[in-house]
Amino acid sequence: MKTIITVVALGLLSSVAAAGVAAAATPAEIAAGEKLATTTDQGNCDACHMFKGADEAGNIGPELKDVKSMVPNRKEFYAIIYDEEARNPQTIMPAFGKNQVLTPKQINEVIDFMYTK
Amino acid sequence: MRLAFIALALTVSAPLAQAASQPDPAADMKAFQGYFLKQFPKLPLAAYVNGPYNFSKSESDQWKQIMEFPPYQFAVDDGKKLFETKFPDGKTYASCFPNGGIGIAQNYPMFDAKTGKVVTLGIAINRCRVANGQKKLKLTVGPLADISAYMTSTSDGKPINVVIPHNPKALAAYEAGKEYFYTRRGQLNFSCASCHVQAAGMHLRGDVLSPALGLTAAFPLYRSSWGDMGTLVRRFIGCNQKVKSEPSKPDSTAYRDLAYFMTYMDNGLPESGPGARP
Amino acid sequence: MKRLGAAVLLSVMICPVVALAGSATKASADHAIASAQTKMKIAASNQDQWIATVDAFKAAKAAEQKGDFAIAEAEAKHAATLADLSIAQAKAQKKLWQNEIVH
C-alpha cells in the first residue's frame, strides 16, 4: 500500500521536476515537513541538527539557521538529503532518499519546512 | 589535509597493504587510545570509563546524585545471592571459574581455543549452568545481568586485560570484530564508529554519545531509559535497531567478536562495572 | 483503504505499469515473495538486513494470507528493493570500512 503510493508519488514528482515547476510551498507542505523533521522514526533531523523550534536537538550536524542562504540551490539541498555520502564520503548523514527512509515527496516537504528556518 | 593523507597512503600503499593482511591488535589498541587522547587532550585515559559524564556537566551532576544510592546495587545484591546459590548437583558458579569467579571479570571476553570461539562473561555464566544441568539464561537482561553485575563488582578498578593469543582463529575473531565495528549498516548507514568515534562527545538529541574508548568498562549497567540492568549485548541490539538494522542473536559470533574487539581496545583502563547511565 | 483506491486510480492515469499490480494473482504474489526471500537471505548473510525489509516482507505474507495479492506483490517487491539496497551497501562496505579505522 505504502509502496504503491510511493511509486505514484515518484511518478508525480518526476513530472513536476521535469517541468521545472517551483511553486511556493503551501502551509500544509511546510507543516508536513516539520512533522517529518521532528519525528524520530522518519526524518529525525533534530537528532543531529539544531533548528528553531526543535526540542532537545543534537549538535552532530551543523545548525540549520537561515537555511536559504546555507543551501540556496534547492536541487543541491535535495541531493544532500537524498545521499550526502555521494558528495562527501566522510559524512555520517544517512542517505534518506537512496535508502528509502523518506520518499521524494517527503524530502521536498522537509526542504519546504527547512526553508522557513 | 585529506588529500595529503591520500597522497601519503598512495606512496606507502605497498607496505600498508602488507600490514593490513597481518592483524596487529596491540598496534591497533595503541592507535585507538592515542586517537582519543589526542581528540580530548584534557581527559586522562582512566576517565573514559565514565563515558558521557565527561562531556556534560548537568548529566555529571545528576550522576553524582544518583550514585549516592547506586541504582545497580539491587542487581549486585541479587546477583551475589544467585552466584552463591548451589545448583542441584551441589556445585556453585564458583566451580566454573578461576579464583572462584572473584576478581576475574576484567579478563573477559576470552578466546576459547577448544571451540575456536570468543566467550563473553555472560556466555561463560551460561556455560557453567549447562555444565551443571541448568538451562541457559537470557544474555541481555534479568538474572544473568545481575550475576554479571556481581562478578564485575568484584573486579572494580582492576585493569581490563583481554588477551588475544597467537592463534589464527583468535586473530580472525578479533579482525571480524574490528570489521563489524567500522562497517556501516542499517537503513541509516551508520557504523559503531560513526557515532562512538566520529561523533564521540557530541549530542544526539539530549544524549551525549560516549566515546568508544572505555565504553565496555561500565557494563553491565543500569540505564534510566531501560529502567533496569542490561549487558553489553543488550546495548548492541539497541544500537542495531537505532540504525534500522535487524539485530543479531545475543550469542551470535558477530556480537562475541565485536565485544572482543571493543573490550581489547579498553585494555589497561580500570574495570568500572556495574555502571549507571541516563 | 480509501487512499489505496485513490492511489490505484492515480496510477492508472499516470503510470500504467503500476496498474498491472491490480491484476496480481496468487502465483505472481508468491513469486514476488519467493524472490524477496532469496534476496533477504543474502542480506542477512551480509549482516545488514534492514528492519524495513523485514516489515515489508511480513506485510506481504500477511496480505497473501488474506488473499490481497496486489498488496502482497507490491510489499514483496518493496522488500526485494530494500534488500537489494542493503546488499549493495554491504558490498560497498566490504572495502569502505577500512576508511573509518582510526590511525
Short mmCIF file of C-alpha atoms in Angstrom, two decimals:
data_model
loop_
_atom_site.label_atom_id
_atom_site.label_comp_id
_atom_site.label_asym_id
_atom_site.label_seq_id
_atom_site.Cartn_x
_atom_site.Cartn_y
_atom_site.Cartn_z
CA MET A 1 0.00 0.00 0.00
CA LYS A 2 2.74 2.40 1.05
CA THR A 3 4.75 1.22 -1.93
CA ILE A 4 2.00 1.97 -4.37
CA ILE A 5 1.61 5.46 -3.01
CA THR A 6 5.38 5.92 -3.10
CA VAL A 7 5.60 4.83 -6.68
CA VAL A 8 2.78 7.17 -7.62
CA ALA A 9 4.47 9.99 -5.75
CA LEU A 10 7.67 9.26 -7.64
CA GLY A 11 5.89 9.45 -10.94
CA LEU A 12 4.17 12.69 -9.98
CA LEU A 13 7.31 14.29 -8.68
CA SER A 14 9.49 13.45 -11.59
CA SER A 15 6.99 15.04 -13.92
CA VAL A 16 6.86 18.13 -11.71
CA ALA A 17 10.63 18.29 -11.54
CA ALA A 18 10.96 17.81 -15.27
CA ALA A 19 8.60 20.69 -15.87
CA GLY A 20 10.78 22.79 -13.58
CA VAL A 21 7.84 23.96 -11.54
CA ALA A 22 8.94 25.77 -8.38
CA ALA A 23 5.69 26.83 -6.86
CA ALA A 24 5.78 28.34 -3.35
CA ALA A 25 5.32 25.79 -0.61
CA THR A 26 1.87 25.58 0.91
CA PRO A 27 1.38 25.78 4.68
CA ALA A 28 0.29 22.14 4.56
CA GLU A 29 3.56 21.09 2.92
CA ILE A 30 5.56 23.09 5.46
CA ALA A 31 3.62 21.52 8.33
CA ALA A 32 4.16 18.05 6.87
CA GLY A 33 7.88 18.82 6.59
CA GLU A 34 8.04 19.96 10.20
CA LYS A 35 6.42 16.75 11.35
CA LEU A 36 8.89 14.66 9.34
CA ALA A 37 11.85 16.68 10.59
CA THR A 38 10.96 16.14 14.23
CA THR A 39 9.61 12.58 14.13
CA THR A 40 12.13 10.05 15.43
CA ASP A 41 11.48 7.20 13.03
CA GLN A 42 11.18 9.44 9.96
CA GLY A 43 13.31 12.49 9.17
CA ASN A 44 14.55 12.85 12.74
CA CYS A 45 16.56 15.92 11.67
CA ASP A 46 16.71 17.35 15.19
CA ALA A 47 18.53 14.27 16.47
CA CYS A 48 21.64 15.80 14.90
CA HIS A 49 20.75 19.35 13.83
CA MET A 50 19.67 22.29 15.89
CA PHE A 51 16.95 24.46 14.36
CA LYS A 52 14.48 26.91 15.79
CA GLY A 53 11.55 25.14 17.38
CA ALA A 54 13.41 21.83 17.79
CA ASP A 55 13.11 20.17 21.17
CA GLU A 56 16.34 18.74 22.67
CA ALA A 57 18.20 18.95 19.37
CA GLY A 58 21.61 17.37 18.83
CA ASN A 59 24.79 19.03 17.59
CA ILE A 60 26.39 16.40 15.36
CA GLY A 61 25.47 18.23 12.17
CA PRO A 62 25.57 21.98 11.55
CA GLU A 63 22.86 24.19 13.00
CA LEU A 64 20.12 24.84 10.46
CA LYS A 65 19.65 28.57 10.53
CA ASP A 66 18.91 30.89 7.64
CA VAL A 67 18.84 27.75 5.54
CA LYS A 68 18.04 29.61 2.31
CA SER A 69 21.48 31.18 2.37
CA MET A 70 23.13 27.97 3.60
CA VAL A 71 21.83 25.97 0.64
CA PRO A 72 20.22 28.39 -1.82
CA ASN A 73 20.05 25.77 -4.54
CA ARG A 74 17.05 23.53 -3.90
CA LYS A 75 18.44 20.77 -6.12
CA GLU A 76 21.63 20.73 -4.06
CA PHE A 77 19.60 20.62 -0.84
CA TYR A 78 17.65 17.68 -2.23
CA ALA A 79 20.91 15.91 -3.07
CA ILE A 80 22.21 16.41 0.49
CA ILE A 81 19.14 14.77 2.00
CA TYR A 82 18.92 12.13 -0.73
CA ASP A 83 22.51 10.85 -0.35
CA GLU A 84 25.09 13.14 1.20
CA GLU A 85 27.64 10.31 1.24
CA ALA A 86 27.80 10.51 -2.56
CA ARG A 87 29.01 14.10 -2.19
CA ASN A 88 31.08 13.66 0.96
CA PRO A 89 32.26 10.10 1.75
CA GLN A 90 33.21 11.12 5.30
CA THR A 91 29.71 12.24 6.27
CA ILE A 92 27.68 10.24 8.73
CA MET A 93 24.41 11.74 7.49
CA PRO A 94 22.10 8.92 6.43
CA ALA A 95 21.06 8.65 2.77
CA PHE A 96 17.39 9.37 3.41
CA GLY A 97 16.43 9.19 -0.26
CA LYS A 98 18.72 6.49 -1.60
CA ASN A 99 17.89 4.15 1.28
CA GLN A 100 14.19 5.00 1.08
CA VAL A 101 13.80 6.31 4.59
CA LEU A 102 11.90 9.23 3.09
CA THR A 103 10.02 9.39 -0.20
CA PRO A 104 10.88 12.12 -2.74
CA LYS A 105 7.67 13.89 -1.74
CA GLN A 106 8.70 13.78 1.91
CA ILE A 107 12.18 15.12 1.14
CA ASN A 108 10.57 18.03 -0.66
CA GLU A 109 8.34 18.69 2.33
CA VAL A 110 11.37 18.70 4.63
CA ILE A 111 13.03 21.19 2.29
CA ASP A 112 9.90 23.36 2.29
CA PHE A 113 9.97 23.38 6.08
CA MET A 114 13.71 23.98 6.38
CA TYR A 115 13.47 26.95 4.01
CA THR A 116 11.29 28.63 6.62
CA LYS A 117 14.16 28.35 9.17
CA MET B 1 44.51 17.53 4.85
CA ARG B 2 42.59 14.58 3.50
CA LEU B 3 44.31 15.00 0.13
CA ALA B 4 47.66 14.92 1.84
CA PHE B 5 46.64 11.75 3.59
CA ILE B 6 45.52 10.10 0.38
CA ALA B 7 48.79 11.09 -1.27
CA LEU B 8 50.68 9.61 1.65
CA ALA B 9 48.58 6.47 1.53
CA LEU B 10 49.32 6.10 -2.17
CA THR B 11 53.05 6.42 -1.76
CA VAL B 12 53.22 3.86 1.03
CA SER B 13 50.40 1.68 -0.19
CA ALA B 14 52.56 -1.41 -0.66
CA PRO B 15 53.81 -1.70 2.95
CA LEU B 16 50.36 -0.67 4.21
CA ALA B 17 48.68 -3.48 2.31
CA GLN B 18 51.16 -5.88 3.82
CA ALA B 19 50.44 -4.57 7.30
CA ALA B 20 46.69 -4.87 6.74
CA SER B 21 47.00 -8.56 5.96
CA GLN B 22 48.68 -9.24 9.28
CA PRO B 23 46.48 -8.31 12.22
CA ASP B 24 48.32 -6.36 14.90
CA PRO B 25 45.90 -5.90 17.79
CA ALA B 26 48.50 -4.26 20.05
CA ALA B 27 49.28 -1.58 17.46
CA ASP B 28 45.54 -1.07 16.82
CA MET B 29 44.93 -0.54 20.53
CA LYS B 30 47.75 1.97 20.82
CA ALA B 31 46.39 3.92 17.85
CA PHE B 32 42.82 3.70 19.13
CA GLN B 33 43.64 5.00 22.60
CA GLY B 34 46.01 7.58 21.09
CA TYR B 35 43.29 8.87 18.80
CA PHE B 36 41.00 9.70 21.71
CA LEU B 37 43.76 11.09 23.91
CA LYS B 38 44.63 13.48 21.10
CA GLN B 39 41.00 14.29 20.40
CA PHE B 40 40.27 15.17 24.03
CA PRO B 41 43.66 16.20 25.47
CA LYS B 42 42.24 17.19 28.86
CA LEU B 43 40.74 13.79 29.51
CA PRO B 44 43.02 11.21 31.20
CA LEU B 45 42.81 7.64 29.93
CA ALA B 46 41.13 6.25 33.05
CA ALA B 47 38.33 8.84 32.86
CA TYR B 48 36.97 7.26 29.68
CA VAL B 49 35.23 4.61 31.75
CA ASN B 50 32.84 7.39 32.83
CA GLY B 51 31.60 7.75 29.26
CA PRO B 52 29.10 10.55 28.72
CA TYR B 53 29.70 12.18 32.08
CA ASN B 54 32.97 13.63 30.84
CA PHE B 55 31.07 15.77 28.37
CA SER B 56 28.05 17.14 30.16
CA LYS B 57 28.12 18.96 33.47
CA SER B 58 24.40 18.61 34.04
CA GLU B 59 24.48 14.86 33.40
CA SER B 60 27.57 14.52 35.55
CA ASP B 61 25.92 16.41 38.42
CA GLN B 62 22.85 14.23 38.15
CA TRP B 63 25.03 11.14 38.12
CA LYS B 64 26.82 12.13 41.32
CA GLN B 65 23.45 12.47 42.98
CA ILE B 66 22.24 9.12 41.64
CA MET B 67 25.43 7.41 42.82
CA GLU B 68 24.63 8.17 46.45
CA PHE B 69 22.22 5.26 46.11
CA PRO B 70 23.52 3.41 43.04
CA PRO B 71 20.60 2.05 41.02
CA TYR B 72 22.53 -1.15 40.27
CA GLN B 73 23.01 -2.07 43.93
CA PHE B 74 19.91 -4.30 43.93
CA ALA B 75 21.30 -6.17 40.95
CA VAL B 76 24.66 -6.68 42.66
CA ASP B 77 22.94 -7.99 45.81
CA ASP B 78 20.60 -10.27 43.86
CA GLY B 79 23.50 -11.39 41.67
CA LYS B 80 25.58 -12.31 44.72
CA LYS B 81 22.74 -14.45 46.08
CA LEU B 82 22.31 -16.21 42.74
CA PHE B 83 26.07 -16.64 42.40
CA GLU B 84 26.27 -18.33 45.78
CA THR B 85 23.17 -20.49 45.40
CA LYS B 86 24.01 -24.14 44.86
CA PHE B 87 22.95 -25.97 41.71
CA PRO B 88 21.03 -29.24 42.32
CA ASP B 89 24.36 -31.08 41.92
CA GLY B 90 25.73 -29.17 44.91
CA LYS B 91 28.21 -27.05 42.96
CA THR B 92 28.08 -23.28 42.51
CA TYR B 93 29.16 -20.85 39.80
CA ALA B 94 32.47 -20.52 41.62
CA SER B 95 33.37 -24.05 40.49
CA CYS B 96 33.40 -22.97 36.83
CA PHE B 97 35.76 -20.01 37.07
CA PRO B 98 39.38 -19.38 38.00
CA ASN B 99 39.73 -17.89 41.50
CA GLY B 100 36.16 -18.95 42.22
CA GLY B 101 34.89 -16.25 39.86
CA ILE B 102 36.05 -13.41 42.09
CA GLY B 103 38.04 -10.56 40.56
CA ILE B 104 38.26 -12.10 37.09
CA ALA B 105 35.63 -10.20 35.05
CA GLN B 106 38.31 -7.88 33.61
CA ASN B 107 39.72 -10.84 31.66
CA TYR B 108 36.55 -11.30 29.56
CA PRO B 109 35.80 -11.74 26.70
CA MET B 110 38.21 -14.63 26.41
CA PHE B 111 39.19 -16.75 23.45
CA ASP B 112 38.38 -20.42 23.92
CA ALA B 113 40.86 -22.49 21.93
CA LYS B 114 38.71 -25.61 22.31
CA THR B 115 35.71 -24.23 20.43
CA GLY B 116 37.65 -21.60 18.49
CA LYS B 117 35.17 -19.00 19.71
CA VAL B 118 35.10 -15.90 21.84
CA VAL B 119 33.43 -16.34 25.23
CA THR B 120 31.97 -13.31 26.97
CA LEU B 121 31.35 -13.29 30.71
CA GLY B 122 27.64 -13.84 30.04
CA ILE B 123 28.31 -16.81 27.78
CA ALA B 124 30.71 -18.24 30.40
CA ILE B 125 27.96 -17.98 33.03
CA ASN B 126 25.59 -19.87 30.74
CA ARG B 127 28.23 -22.50 30.00
CA CYS B 128 28.59 -23.03 33.72
CA ARG B 129 24.85 -23.51 34.03
CA VAL B 130 24.74 -26.03 31.20
CA ALA B 131 27.72 -27.90 32.70
CA ASN B 132 25.66 -28.23 35.88
CA GLY B 133 22.47 -29.34 34.20
CA GLN B 134 20.76 -25.94 34.21
CA LYS B 135 19.01 -24.08 31.41
CA LYS B 136 20.73 -21.11 29.77
CA LEU B 137 19.63 -17.65 30.86
CA LYS B 138 18.86 -14.68 28.64
CA LEU B 139 22.13 -12.91 27.77
CA THR B 140 20.63 -9.43 27.77
CA VAL B 141 18.66 -8.79 30.96
CA GLY B 142 17.48 -10.38 34.20
CA PRO B 143 19.33 -12.84 36.46
CA LEU B 144 22.31 -13.18 34.10
CA ALA B 145 22.79 -9.40 34.07
CA ASP B 146 22.60 -9.50 37.89
CA ILE B 147 25.19 -12.29 38.20
CA SER B 148 27.46 -10.40 35.78
CA ALA B 149 26.94 -7.24 37.83
CA TYR B 150 28.06 -9.02 40.99
CA MET B 151 31.06 -10.69 39.36
CA THR B 152 32.09 -7.42 37.71
CA SER B 153 31.78 -5.58 41.02
CA THR B 154 34.47 -7.86 42.47
CA SER B 155 36.84 -6.63 39.74
CA ASP B 156 36.26 -2.95 40.45
CA GLY B 157 39.29 -0.90 39.46
CA LYS B 158 41.31 -3.78 38.06
CA PRO B 159 42.85 -3.04 34.67
CA ILE B 160 40.95 -4.56 31.78
CA ASN B 161 43.10 -7.37 30.44
CA VAL B 162 41.72 -9.05 27.33
CA VAL B 163 44.18 -11.45 25.74
CA ILE B 164 44.37 -12.27 22.05
CA PRO B 165 46.52 -15.39 21.84
CA HIS B 166 48.68 -16.23 18.85
CA ASN B 167 46.04 -18.43 17.37
CA PRO B 168 44.77 -17.84 13.84
CA LYS B 169 41.16 -18.24 14.96
CA ALA B 170 41.59 -15.75 17.80
CA LEU B 171 43.13 -13.22 15.43
CA ALA B 172 40.37 -13.85 12.90
CA ALA B 173 37.74 -13.25 15.60
CA TYR B 174 39.48 -10.02 16.55
CA GLU B 175 39.61 -8.90 12.91
CA ALA B 176 35.95 -9.78 12.39
CA GLY B 177 35.03 -7.70 15.44
CA LYS B 178 37.07 -4.82 14.13
CA GLU B 179 35.39 -5.02 10.73
CA TYR B 180 31.96 -5.14 12.37
CA PHE B 181 32.79 -2.08 14.45
CA TYR B 182 33.80 0.02 11.45
CA THR B 183 31.24 -1.29 8.94
CA ARG B 184 28.24 0.89 8.28
CA ARG B 185 24.95 -0.92 8.31
CA GLY B 186 21.21 -0.48 8.53
CA GLN B 187 18.91 1.75 6.54
CA LEU B 188 20.58 4.71 8.26
CA ASN B 189 24.01 3.50 7.19
CA PHE B 190 25.86 4.02 10.48
CA SER B 191 28.79 2.08 11.87
CA CYS B 192 29.54 1.83 15.58
CA ALA B 193 32.41 4.21 14.78
CA SER B 194 30.11 6.77 13.10
CA CYS B 195 28.62 7.62 16.48
CA HIS B 196 31.20 6.49 19.01
CA VAL B 197 34.37 7.63 17.21
CA GLN B 198 33.42 10.30 14.67
CA ALA B 199 30.68 11.93 16.75
CA ALA B 200 32.02 10.96 20.20
CA GLY B 201 31.20 13.52 22.85
CA MET B 202 28.57 15.22 20.71
CA HIS B 203 24.88 15.32 21.40
CA LEU B 204 22.41 13.01 19.71
CA ARG B 205 19.23 14.77 20.78
CA GLY B 206 19.71 15.26 24.52
CA ASP B 207 22.12 12.36 24.92
CA VAL B 208 25.90 12.52 24.82
CA LEU B 209 27.44 9.92 22.51
CA SER B 210 30.01 8.06 24.60
CA PRO B 211 33.45 7.62 23.07
CA ALA B 212 34.09 4.02 22.03
CA LEU B 213 37.13 4.05 24.30
CA GLY B 214 36.07 2.93 27.77
CA LEU B 215 32.60 2.07 26.57
CA THR B 216 32.69 -1.58 27.60
CA ALA B 217 34.18 -0.89 31.05
CA ALA B 218 30.96 0.06 32.82
CA PHE B 219 28.86 -2.90 31.66
CA PRO B 220 26.60 -4.39 32.78
CA LEU B 221 24.83 -1.18 33.58
CA TYR B 222 21.63 0.36 34.80
CA ARG B 223 20.20 2.63 32.16
CA SER B 224 17.49 5.01 33.23
CA SER B 225 15.95 4.74 29.77
CA TRP B 226 15.77 0.95 30.22
CA GLY B 227 14.61 1.16 33.79
CA ASP B 228 16.74 -1.88 34.66
CA MET B 229 20.06 -3.63 34.15
CA GLY B 230 21.40 -4.65 30.80
CA THR B 231 24.51 -6.30 29.39
CA LEU B 232 26.74 -5.06 26.59
CA VAL B 233 24.92 -7.29 24.15
CA ARG B 234 21.64 -5.59 25.05
CA ARG B 235 23.26 -2.32 24.00
CA PHE B 236 24.48 -3.85 20.73
CA ILE B 237 20.93 -4.89 19.94
CA GLY B 238 19.64 -1.39 20.77
CA CYS B 239 22.28 0.27 18.58
CA ASN B 240 21.50 -2.01 15.65
CA GLN B 241 17.81 -1.19 15.98
CA LYS B 242 18.54 2.53 16.10
CA VAL B 243 20.29 2.40 12.75
CA LYS B 244 17.31 0.39 11.44
CA SER B 245 19.21 -2.88 11.12
CA GLU B 246 17.93 -6.26 12.28
CA PRO B 247 19.93 -7.19 15.38
CA SER B 248 21.94 -10.39 15.53
CA LYS B 249 21.25 -13.11 18.09
CA PRO B 250 22.64 -12.31 21.56
CA ASP B 251 25.08 -15.24 21.40
CA SER B 252 25.99 -14.68 17.73
CA THR B 253 29.57 -14.83 16.56
CA ALA B 254 29.18 -11.25 15.32
CA TYR B 255 28.43 -9.90 18.82
CA ARG B 256 31.06 -12.08 20.50
CA ASP B 257 33.71 -10.81 18.10
CA LEU B 258 32.54 -7.21 18.43
CA ALA B 259 32.78 -7.42 22.22
CA TYR B 260 36.24 -8.98 21.86
CA PHE B 261 37.49 -6.11 19.70
CA MET B 262 35.88 -3.32 21.72
CA THR B 263 36.99 -4.65 25.10
CA TYR B 264 40.51 -5.25 23.82
CA MET B 265 40.63 -1.56 22.84
CA ASP B 266 39.89 -0.80 26.51
CA ASN B 267 42.82 -2.81 27.82
CA GLY B 268 44.53 -1.07 30.73
CA LEU B 269 41.51 1.01 31.66
CA PRO B 270 40.02 0.29 35.09
CA GLU B 271 37.06 -2.08 35.22
CA SER B 272 34.20 0.08 36.43
CA GLY B 273 31.08 -2.02 36.05
CA PRO B 274 28.36 -2.20 37.01
CA GLY B 275 27.63 1.33 35.93
CA ALA B 276 24.75 3.77 35.62
CA ARG B 277 23.82 5.73 32.52
CA PRO B 278 20.98 8.05 31.55
CA MET C 1 -8.13 1.74 2.00
CA LYS C 2 -9.63 4.86 0.51
CA ARG C 3 -6.09 6.11 -0.06
CA LEU C 4 -5.20 2.91 -1.80
CA GLY C 5 -8.20 3.33 -4.09
CA ALA C 6 -7.14 6.86 -4.91
CA ALA C 7 -3.58 5.70 -5.48
CA VAL C 8 -4.67 2.96 -7.83
CA LEU C 9 -6.88 5.39 -9.72
CA LEU C 10 -4.00 7.86 -9.96
CA SER C 11 -1.61 5.19 -11.06
CA VAL C 12 -3.96 4.14 -13.84
CA MET C 13 -3.80 7.68 -15.13
CA ILE C 14 -0.07 8.24 -14.64
CA CYS C 15 1.75 5.03 -14.70
CA PRO C 16 0.21 2.02 -16.44
CA VAL C 17 2.95 -0.28 -15.11
CA VAL C 18 1.75 0.13 -11.55
CA ALA C 19 -1.82 -0.51 -12.64
CA LEU C 20 -0.72 -4.01 -13.58
CA ALA C 21 -0.34 -4.70 -9.85
CA GLY C 22 -4.13 -4.78 -9.86
CA SER C 23 -4.01 -7.92 -11.94
CA ALA C 24 -1.80 -9.69 -9.39
CA THR C 25 -2.59 -13.33 -8.81
CA LYS C 26 -1.65 -15.72 -6.04
CA ALA C 27 1.06 -17.06 -8.32
CA SER C 28 2.55 -13.66 -9.05
CA ALA C 29 2.41 -12.68 -5.37
CA ASP C 30 4.05 -15.94 -4.34
CA HIS C 31 6.72 -15.44 -6.95
CA ALA C 32 7.46 -11.94 -5.64
CA ILE C 33 7.57 -13.25 -2.08
CA ALA C 34 9.98 -16.05 -3.01
CA SER C 35 12.19 -13.63 -4.88
CA ALA C 36 12.27 -11.25 -1.90
CA GLN C 37 13.10 -14.13 0.40
CA THR C 38 16.12 -15.13 -1.69
CA LYS C 39 17.48 -11.59 -1.57
CA MET C 40 16.82 -11.28 2.13
CA LYS C 41 18.88 -14.40 2.79
CA ILE C 42 21.83 -12.73 1.10
CA ALA C 43 21.27 -9.52 3.05
CA ALA C 44 21.16 -11.46 6.31
CA SER C 45 24.37 -13.31 5.48
CA ASN C 46 25.98 -9.89 4.97
CA GLN C 47 24.83 -8.90 8.48
CA ASP C 48 22.87 -5.99 7.05
CA GLN C 49 19.20 -6.87 7.00
CA TRP C 50 17.11 -3.74 7.33
CA ILE C 51 14.17 -3.64 9.69
CA ALA C 52 12.05 -2.04 6.96
CA THR C 53 12.80 -5.01 4.68
CA VAL C 54 11.52 -7.44 7.27
CA ASP C 55 8.46 -5.27 7.92
CA ALA C 56 7.58 -5.12 4.21
CA PHE C 57 8.10 -8.87 3.90
CA LYS C 58 5.83 -9.56 6.87
CA ALA C 59 3.18 -7.27 5.35
CA ALA C 60 3.48 -9.16 2.07
CA LYS C 61 3.00 -12.51 3.79
CA ALA C 62 0.04 -11.23 5.80
CA ALA C 63 -1.64 -9.81 2.69
CA GLU C 64 -1.01 -13.04 0.81
CA GLN C 65 -2.74 -15.00 3.60
CA LYS C 66 -5.74 -12.69 3.36
CA GLY C 67 -5.88 -13.05 -0.42
CA ASP C 68 -4.87 -9.42 -1.08
CA PHE C 69 -2.48 -10.44 -3.83
CA ALA C 70 -1.92 -6.94 -5.23
CA ILE C 71 -0.75 -5.67 -1.86
CA ALA C 72 1.21 -8.85 -1.23
CA GLU C 73 3.04 -8.45 -4.52
CA ALA C 74 3.71 -4.74 -4.01
CA GLU C 75 5.03 -5.25 -0.47
CA ALA C 76 7.18 -8.20 -1.54
CA LYS C 77 8.65 -6.11 -4.34
CA HIS C 78 9.30 -3.33 -1.86
CA ALA C 79 11.07 -5.81 0.44
CA ALA C 80 13.15 -7.02 -2.51
CA THR C 81 14.11 -3.44 -3.43
CA LEU C 82 15.20 -2.71 0.14
CA ALA C 83 17.10 -5.99 0.32
CA ASP C 84 18.89 -5.08 -2.93
CA LEU C 85 19.83 -1.69 -1.46
CA SER C 86 21.19 -3.29 1.71
CA ILE C 87 23.15 -5.88 -0.29
CA ALA C 88 24.72 -3.10 -2.38
CA GLN C 89 25.54 -1.16 0.81
CA ALA C 90 27.15 -4.19 2.45
CA LYS C 91 29.12 -4.93 -0.70
CA ALA C 92 30.47 -1.37 -0.83
CA GLN C 93 31.28 -1.52 2.89
CA LYS C 94 33.46 -4.61 2.36
CA LYS C 95 36.09 -2.12 1.19
CA LEU C 96 34.91 1.19 2.62
CA TRP C 97 35.02 0.12 6.28
CA GLN C 98 38.78 0.40 6.25
CA ASN C 99 38.49 4.16 5.67
CA GLU C 100 36.92 4.54 9.10
CA ILE C 101 39.75 2.91 11.05
CA VAL C 102 41.44 5.37 13.40
CA HIS C 103 45.15 5.77 12.93
#
